[in-house]
């Protein structure tokens, strides 16, 4: 017997460093749309207000529910978004997600940690604390020797006191870069889960999405639930750009359906054949997004190499045009 497949809960956290620019919003939307996310936590939106029209410029189309906290002038700003059909239909599981943007100033970090302590008293069920903490835990969280123990020790004490689990980031050592040729790299972004979360949503793992805008890596938390996966056919809009696909659909639609007299049943049968042919078409055709995926792989590889050693001049020069190419293809796809 094959092992059972279970639905996954996908959550992302990202310090986007401003969403005022329309091109930036489009690039953020592309990154967040690369995975079928259920919940998104954004930090540093730098927006004093978020209208529905503005939210639609950077949020994936399925994430229509959102709430936000205004920025403080030109800094800060939080936004949480979740998918409109997001609900538990298998059991009565509920959970809490706290979107975090920790203070940069050292004299404010104690109050921030005390707020986490207070929030823990209100979250008795599964709880995720997700975001940019602006705190490190150990010296290895930085690629420089400039490390002070005071704030990390207080942070570690809170994590131990509240029995939180700091999920390891599986594909990166650091989550922030100052973008210099010889960069400072720091692990500032995290996902902390409490004991009930670990019990209810087993096998929670933390990886990343590709960062081609912002100086922070977008985090991706994958939590396995007990809901079984259903196999659903999904039509892809870009198929219509191919004349071969249109001809294929036309041929299927005009072909006679033998031994089926009822008109409604004939339509059903033809739709079934369109689905079968579409699946085969999807396997054979080269998706226009392949170049964008290749760009993402190059960007991710350069980011990983930067964590391990200094980049060569060729690698430094490659990063910018690849990001520009990804943004250009994303704009073209959005226009289509």
Tab-separated table of C-alpha atoms in Angstrom:
chain	number	residue	atom	x	y	z
A	1	UNK	CA	0.000	0.000	0.000
A	2	UNK	CA	1.335	3.429	-0.916
A	3	UNK	CA	1.762	5.877	1.960
A	4	UNK	CA	-1.086	8.328	2.442
A	5	UNK	CA	-0.647	11.872	1.134
A	6	UNK	CA	-1.667	14.742	3.370
A	7	UNK	CA	-2.442	18.358	2.708
A	8	UNK	CA	0.189	20.868	3.648
A	9	UNK	CA	-0.233	24.203	5.318
A	10	UNK	CA	2.056	26.757	3.648
A	11	UNK	CA	2.935	30.025	5.373
A	12	UNK	CA	5.414	32.692	4.331
A	13	UNK	CA	7.080	35.554	6.181
A	14	UNK	CA	9.000	38.310	4.437
A	15	UNK	CA	10.473	41.676	5.313
A	16	UNK	CA	9.748	43.318	1.966
A	17	UNK	CA	11.418	46.677	2.759
A	18	UNK	CA	8.697	48.852	1.260
A	19	UNK	CA	5.751	48.383	-1.084
A	20	UNK	CA	5.349	51.894	-2.461
A	21	UNK	CA	6.818	51.197	-5.899
A	22	UNK	CA	4.561	49.440	-8.432
A	23	UNK	CA	7.407	47.426	-9.989
A	24	UNK	CA	8.453	46.266	-6.515
A	25	UNK	CA	4.857	45.223	-5.780
A	26	UNK	CA	4.726	43.176	-8.978
A	27	UNK	CA	7.976	41.395	-8.126
A	28	UNK	CA	6.772	40.674	-4.589
A	29	UNK	CA	3.524	39.284	-5.986
A	30	UNK	CA	5.434	37.013	-8.350
A	31	UNK	CA	7.602	35.638	-5.551
A	32	UNK	CA	4.631	35.033	-3.259
A	33	UNK	CA	2.651	33.441	-6.097
A	34	UNK	CA	5.399	30.903	-6.824
A	35	UNK	CA	3.987	28.683	-4.058
A	36	UNK	CA	0.290	28.108	-3.203
A	37	UNK	CA	0.443	29.906	0.132
A	38	UNK	CA	-2.331	29.885	2.730
A	39	UNK	CA	-0.978	32.599	5.038
A	40	UNK	CA	1.446	35.479	4.449
A	41	UNK	CA	3.105	37.720	7.050
A	42	UNK	CA	4.823	40.812	5.663
A	43	UNK	CA	7.041	43.223	7.572
A	44	UNK	CA	8.207	46.748	6.723
A	45	UNK	CA	5.493	47.459	4.185
A	46	UNK	CA	6.145	51.184	4.795
A	47	UNK	CA	2.493	51.825	3.924
A	48	UNK	CA	0.340	54.237	5.935
A	49	UNK	CA	-2.807	52.714	4.464
A	50	UNK	CA	-3.591	49.588	2.428
A	51	UNK	CA	-6.619	49.770	0.132
A	52	UNK	CA	-7.924	46.604	-1.543
A	53	UNK	CA	-6.598	47.817	-4.902
A	54	UNK	CA	-3.131	48.324	-3.417
A	55	UNK	CA	-3.154	44.917	-1.693
A	56	UNK	CA	-4.046	43.212	-4.981
A	57	UNK	CA	-0.887	44.658	-6.542
A	58	UNK	CA	1.419	42.591	-4.306
A	59	UNK	CA	-0.715	39.727	-2.912
A	60	UNK	CA	-1.476	36.486	-4.802
A	61	UNK	CA	-5.011	36.410	-6.200
A	62	UNK	CA	-6.240	33.759	-3.737
A	63	UNK	CA	-5.227	35.810	-0.682
A	64	UNK	CA	-8.095	38.292	-0.524
A	65	UNK	CA	-8.443	38.457	3.265
A	66	UNK	CA	-5.925	40.717	4.937
A	67	UNK	CA	-5.339	42.922	7.932
A	68	UNK	CA	-2.568	45.428	8.452
A	69	UNK	CA	-0.834	47.779	10.861
A	70	UNK	CA	0.113	51.206	9.525
A	71	UNK	CA	3.730	52.197	9.159
A	72	UNK	CA	5.271	54.749	11.483
A	73	UNK	CA	6.165	57.387	8.958
A	74	UNK	CA	8.522	55.842	6.413
A	75	UNK	CA	9.367	52.799	8.554
A	76	UNK	CA	7.591	49.719	9.823
A	77	UNK	CA	4.188	48.475	8.771
A	78	UNK	CA	2.818	44.929	9.009
A	79	UNK	CA	0.368	42.996	6.860
A	80	UNK	CA	-1.181	39.555	7.316
A	81	UNK	CA	-3.090	37.857	4.497
A	82	UNK	CA	-4.805	34.491	4.186
A	83	UNK	CA	-6.661	32.558	1.538
A	84	UNK	CA	-10.419	33.080	1.347
A	85	UNK	CA	-11.250	29.341	1.473
A	86	UNK	CA	-8.965	28.713	4.428
A	87	UNK	CA	-10.849	26.655	7.024
A	88	UNK	CA	-10.585	23.314	8.750
A	89	UNK	CA	-13.083	20.814	7.341
A	90	UNK	CA	-11.590	17.646	8.794
A	91	UNK	CA	-11.441	18.591	12.457
A	92	UNK	CA	-11.802	21.625	14.714
A	93	UNK	CA	-8.112	22.565	14.660
A	94	UNK	CA	-7.404	26.263	15.139
A	95	UNK	CA	-4.076	28.019	15.562
A	96	UNK	CA	-2.586	31.468	16.072
A	97	UNK	CA	0.054	33.224	13.986
A	98	UNK	CA	1.892	36.281	15.309
A	99	UNK	CA	3.580	38.467	12.707
A	100	UNK	CA	6.765	39.903	14.202
A	101	UNK	CA	8.901	42.901	13.347
A	102	UNK	CA	11.326	43.350	16.211
A	103	UNK	CA	12.844	46.712	17.101
A	104	UNK	CA	16.288	47.651	15.814
A	105	UNK	CA	17.155	49.709	18.899
A	106	UNK	CA	18.715	47.745	21.748
A	107	UNK	CA	16.874	49.744	24.415
A	108	UNK	CA	13.528	48.522	23.000
A	109	UNK	CA	14.328	44.827	22.774
A	110	UNK	CA	13.472	44.048	26.413
A	111	UNK	CA	9.956	45.445	25.992
A	112	UNK	CA	9.586	43.447	22.787
A	113	UNK	CA	10.498	40.204	24.553
A	114	UNK	CA	8.098	41.037	27.381
A	115	UNK	CA	5.331	41.422	24.781
A	116	UNK	CA	6.075	37.899	23.566
A	117	UNK	CA	5.841	36.679	27.151
A	118	UNK	CA	2.431	38.321	27.519
A	119	UNK	CA	1.167	36.966	24.186
A	120	UNK	CA	2.046	33.448	25.289
A	121	UNK	CA	-0.596	33.694	28.020
A	122	UNK	CA	-3.281	34.318	25.391
A	123	UNK	CA	-2.240	31.505	23.022
A	124	UNK	CA	-3.024	28.153	24.618
A	125	UNK	CA	-3.348	26.236	21.352
A	126	UNK	CA	-0.926	25.875	18.424
A	127	UNK	CA	1.049	29.110	18.064
A	128	UNK	CA	3.531	30.307	15.443
A	129	UNK	CA	5.667	33.429	15.910
A	130	UNK	CA	6.878	34.361	12.451
A	131	UNK	CA	8.908	37.241	11.109
A	132	UNK	CA	11.920	39.508	11.413
A	133	UNK	CA	12.968	39.489	15.085
A	134	UNK	CA	15.988	41.766	14.549
A	135	UNK	CA	17.715	39.470	17.030
A	136	UNK	CA	20.371	36.804	16.772
A	137	UNK	CA	20.774	33.787	19.043
A	138	UNK	CA	24.374	32.651	18.598
A	139	UNK	CA	27.584	33.990	17.092
A	140	UNK	CA	27.084	31.712	14.081
A	141	UNK	CA	24.030	33.802	13.135
A	142	UNK	CA	26.471	36.386	11.705
A	143	UNK	CA	29.330	36.099	9.235
A	144	UNK	CA	31.326	38.717	11.147
A	145	UNK	CA	32.931	38.705	14.579
A	146	UNK	CA	30.862	41.697	15.731
A	147	UNK	CA	28.652	39.843	18.215
A	148	UNK	CA	27.302	40.936	21.597
A	149	UNK	CA	25.887	38.384	24.054
A	150	UNK	CA	23.381	40.532	25.968
A	151	UNK	CA	20.386	40.600	23.593
A	152	UNK	CA	20.875	37.025	22.322
A	153	UNK	CA	20.968	35.699	25.892
A	154	UNK	CA	17.692	37.451	26.724
A	155	UNK	CA	16.164	36.113	23.501
A	156	UNK	CA	17.295	32.574	24.272
A	157	UNK	CA	15.921	32.845	27.809
A	158	UNK	CA	12.463	33.753	26.479
A	159	UNK	CA	12.550	30.876	23.980
A	160	UNK	CA	13.425	28.444	26.788
A	161	UNK	CA	10.913	29.932	29.220
A	162	UNK	CA	8.015	29.688	26.747
A	163	UNK	CA	9.090	26.217	25.553
A	164	UNK	CA	9.376	27.401	21.971
A	165	UNK	CA	11.090	25.543	19.160
A	166	UNK	CA	13.200	27.617	16.756
A	167	UNK	CA	12.759	25.796	13.440
A	168	UNK	CA	16.087	25.369	11.635
A	169	UNK	CA	16.318	27.062	8.253
A	170	UNK	CA	17.231	24.169	5.972
A	171	UNK	CA	18.526	25.964	2.877
A	172	UNK	CA	20.216	29.133	4.207
A	173	UNK	CA	22.527	30.135	7.020
A	174	UNK	CA	21.500	33.789	6.963
A	175	UNK	CA	18.362	35.753	6.048
A	176	UNK	CA	19.629	39.323	5.627
A	177	UNK	CA	22.390	40.899	3.564
A	178	UNK	CA	23.600	44.477	3.423
A	179	UNK	CA	24.159	43.971	-0.310
A	180	UNK	CA	27.830	44.987	-0.376
A	181	UNK	CA	30.539	43.287	-2.436
A	182	UNK	CA	31.923	41.903	0.822
A	183	UNK	CA	28.549	41.564	2.571
A	184	UNK	CA	27.511	41.389	6.188
A	185	UNK	CA	25.125	38.449	6.523
A	186	UNK	CA	22.851	37.871	9.536
A	187	UNK	CA	20.093	35.442	10.550
A	188	UNK	CA	17.329	37.827	11.661
A	189	UNK	CA	14.174	36.063	10.410
A	190	UNK	CA	12.750	33.027	12.206
A	191	UNK	CA	9.798	30.774	12.888
A	192	UNK	CA	9.165	29.868	16.523
A	193	UNK	CA	6.496	27.273	17.336
A	194	UNK	CA	5.082	26.184	20.688
A	195	UNK	CA	4.533	22.617	21.865
A	196	UNK	CA	0.854	22.363	20.782
A	197	UNK	CA	1.829	23.454	17.256
A	198	UNK	CA	4.425	20.699	17.039
A	199	UNK	CA	1.856	18.168	18.226
A	200	UNK	CA	-0.990	19.252	15.944
A	201	UNK	CA	0.967	20.115	12.787
A	202	UNK	CA	3.638	17.466	12.596
A	203	UNK	CA	6.701	17.661	10.397
A	204	UNK	CA	6.879	21.465	10.253
A	205	UNK	CA	9.903	22.555	8.231
A	206	UNK	CA	11.384	25.938	7.342
A	207	UNK	CA	12.916	26.740	3.949
A	208	UNK	CA	12.940	29.848	1.762
A	209	UNK	CA	11.587	31.342	-1.428
A	210	UNK	CA	13.921	33.013	-3.920
A	211	UNK	CA	14.895	36.584	-3.018
A	212	UNK	CA	15.203	38.802	-6.080
A	213	UNK	CA	13.943	41.944	-4.355
A	214	UNK	CA	14.434	43.179	-0.760
A	215	UNK	CA	17.503	42.493	1.355
A	216	UNK	CA	15.702	39.795	3.382
A	217	UNK	CA	15.118	36.194	2.374
A	218	UNK	CA	11.403	35.258	2.266
A	219	UNK	CA	10.754	32.318	4.591
A	220	UNK	CA	8.470	29.379	3.788
A	221	UNK	CA	7.042	27.242	6.569
A	222	UNK	CA	5.531	23.910	5.514
A	223	UNK	CA	3.370	22.130	8.096
A	224	UNK	CA	1.762	18.777	7.341
A	225	UNK	CA	-1.847	18.352	8.424
A	226	UNK	CA	-4.036	15.246	8.611
A	227	UNK	CA	-6.287	16.280	5.692
A	228	UNK	CA	-5.903	13.997	2.627
A	229	UNK	CA	-4.801	15.474	-0.697
A	230	UNK	CA	-7.244	15.506	-3.599
A	231	UNK	CA	-6.057	15.433	-7.204
A	232	UNK	CA	-7.468	18.507	-8.956
A	233	UNK	CA	-7.061	19.482	-12.590
A	234	UNK	CA	-6.194	23.163	-13.053
A	235	UNK	CA	-6.325	25.054	-16.313
A	236	UNK	CA	-3.309	27.300	-16.937
A	237	UNK	CA	-4.010	30.662	-18.587
A	238	UNK	CA	-0.779	30.692	-20.601
A	239	UNK	CA	-1.923	27.629	-22.604
A	240	UNK	CA	-4.262	29.924	-24.555
A	241	UNK	CA	-1.227	31.763	-25.951
A	242	UNK	CA	-0.359	28.695	-28.058
A	243	UNK	CA	-2.181	28.189	-31.356
A	244	UNK	CA	-1.489	24.450	-31.072
A	245	UNK	CA	-3.466	24.317	-27.838
A	246	UNK	CA	-6.398	26.215	-29.315
A	247	UNK	CA	-6.419	23.876	-32.330
A	248	UNK	CA	-6.285	20.860	-30.048
A	249	UNK	CA	-9.295	22.067	-28.048
A	250	UNK	CA	-11.180	22.848	-31.266
A	251	UNK	CA	-10.502	19.370	-32.658
A	252	UNK	CA	-11.708	17.714	-29.467
A	253	UNK	CA	-14.806	19.900	-29.337
A	254	UNK	CA	-15.757	19.236	-32.968
A	255	UNK	CA	-15.154	15.485	-32.784
A	256	UNK	CA	-18.328	13.393	-32.587
A	257	UNK	CA	-19.140	11.667	-29.309
A	258	UNK	CA	-20.297	8.138	-30.163
A	259	UNK	CA	-23.086	6.378	-28.303
A	260	UNK	CA	-24.032	9.483	-26.310
A	261	UNK	CA	-27.396	10.968	-27.285
A	262	UNK	CA	-27.950	13.397	-24.433
A	263	UNK	CA	-26.551	16.872	-25.254
A	264	UNK	CA	-25.492	17.635	-21.674
A	265	UNK	CA	-23.658	14.321	-21.416
A	266	UNK	CA	-21.899	15.064	-24.709
A	267	UNK	CA	-20.562	18.308	-23.210
A	268	UNK	CA	-19.356	16.426	-20.129
A	269	UNK	CA	-17.560	13.847	-22.263
A	270	UNK	CA	-15.880	16.532	-24.369
A	271	UNK	CA	-14.712	18.379	-21.254
A	272	UNK	CA	-13.202	15.130	-19.988
A	273	UNK	CA	-11.275	14.725	-23.237
A	274	UNK	CA	-10.127	18.357	-23.129
A	275	UNK	CA	-8.755	17.669	-19.644
A	276	UNK	CA	-6.933	14.530	-20.842
A	277	UNK	CA	-5.442	16.318	-23.848
A	278	UNK	CA	-4.549	19.376	-21.732
A	279	UNK	CA	-2.580	17.237	-19.293
A	280	UNK	CA	-0.609	15.746	-22.182
A	281	UNK	CA	-0.101	19.229	-23.675
A	282	UNK	CA	1.242	20.490	-20.329
A	283	UNK	CA	3.851	17.727	-20.288
A	284	UNK	CA	5.005	18.325	-23.857
A	285	UNK	CA	5.038	22.121	-24.101
A	286	UNK	CA	7.730	24.395	-22.723
A	287	UNK	CA	6.135	26.685	-20.180
A	288	UNK	CA	6.988	30.397	-20.646
A	289	UNK	CA	7.749	30.456	-16.929
A	290	UNK	CA	10.738	28.127	-17.393
A	291	UNK	CA	13.119	31.052	-17.936
A	292	UNK	CA	11.812	32.648	-14.743
A	293	UNK	CA	12.343	29.418	-12.834
A	294	UNK	CA	15.885	29.187	-14.215
A	295	UNK	CA	16.515	32.766	-13.068
A	296	UNK	CA	15.253	31.871	-9.613
A	297	UNK	CA	17.645	28.935	-9.427
A	298	UNK	CA	20.599	31.152	-10.408
A	299	UNK	CA	19.662	33.783	-7.807
A	300	UNK	CA	19.243	31.145	-5.098
A	301	UNK	CA	22.584	29.544	-5.994
A	302	UNK	CA	24.395	32.901	-5.837
A	303	UNK	CA	22.798	33.646	-2.448
A	304	UNK	CA	23.966	30.291	-1.090
A	305	UNK	CA	27.498	30.746	-2.446
A	306	UNK	CA	27.617	34.202	-0.847
A	307	UNK	CA	27.014	32.580	2.544
A	308	UNK	CA	29.927	30.197	2.052
A	309	UNK	CA	32.567	32.467	0.496
A	310	UNK	CA	33.171	35.805	-1.178
A	311	UNK	CA	31.590	36.008	-4.606
A	312	UNK	CA	33.795	36.314	-7.661
A	313	UNK	CA	33.504	39.370	-9.881
A	314	UNK	CA	31.696	37.288	-12.512
A	315	UNK	CA	29.138	36.132	-9.925
A	316	UNK	CA	28.593	39.663	-8.668
A	317	UNK	CA	28.080	40.908	-12.217
A	318	UNK	CA	25.691	38.031	-12.993
A	319	UNK	CA	23.296	38.663	-10.111
A	320	UNK	CA	21.885	42.022	-11.271
A	321	UNK	CA	21.042	41.117	-14.905
A	322	UNK	CA	19.461	37.832	-13.796
A	323	UNK	CA	17.250	39.710	-11.337
A	324	UNK	CA	16.389	42.221	-14.059
A	325	UNK	CA	15.556	39.441	-16.502
A	326	UNK	CA	13.301	37.777	-13.943
A	327	UNK	CA	11.533	41.085	-13.296
A	328	UNK	CA	11.144	41.709	-17.045
A	329	UNK	CA	9.604	38.294	-17.700
A	330	UNK	CA	7.365	38.729	-14.667
A	331	UNK	CA	6.098	42.054	-16.035
A	332	UNK	CA	5.458	40.501	-19.452
A	333	UNK	CA	3.566	37.620	-17.887
A	334	UNK	CA	1.520	40.021	-15.751
A	335	UNK	CA	0.665	42.128	-18.801
A	336	UNK	CA	-0.496	39.028	-20.643
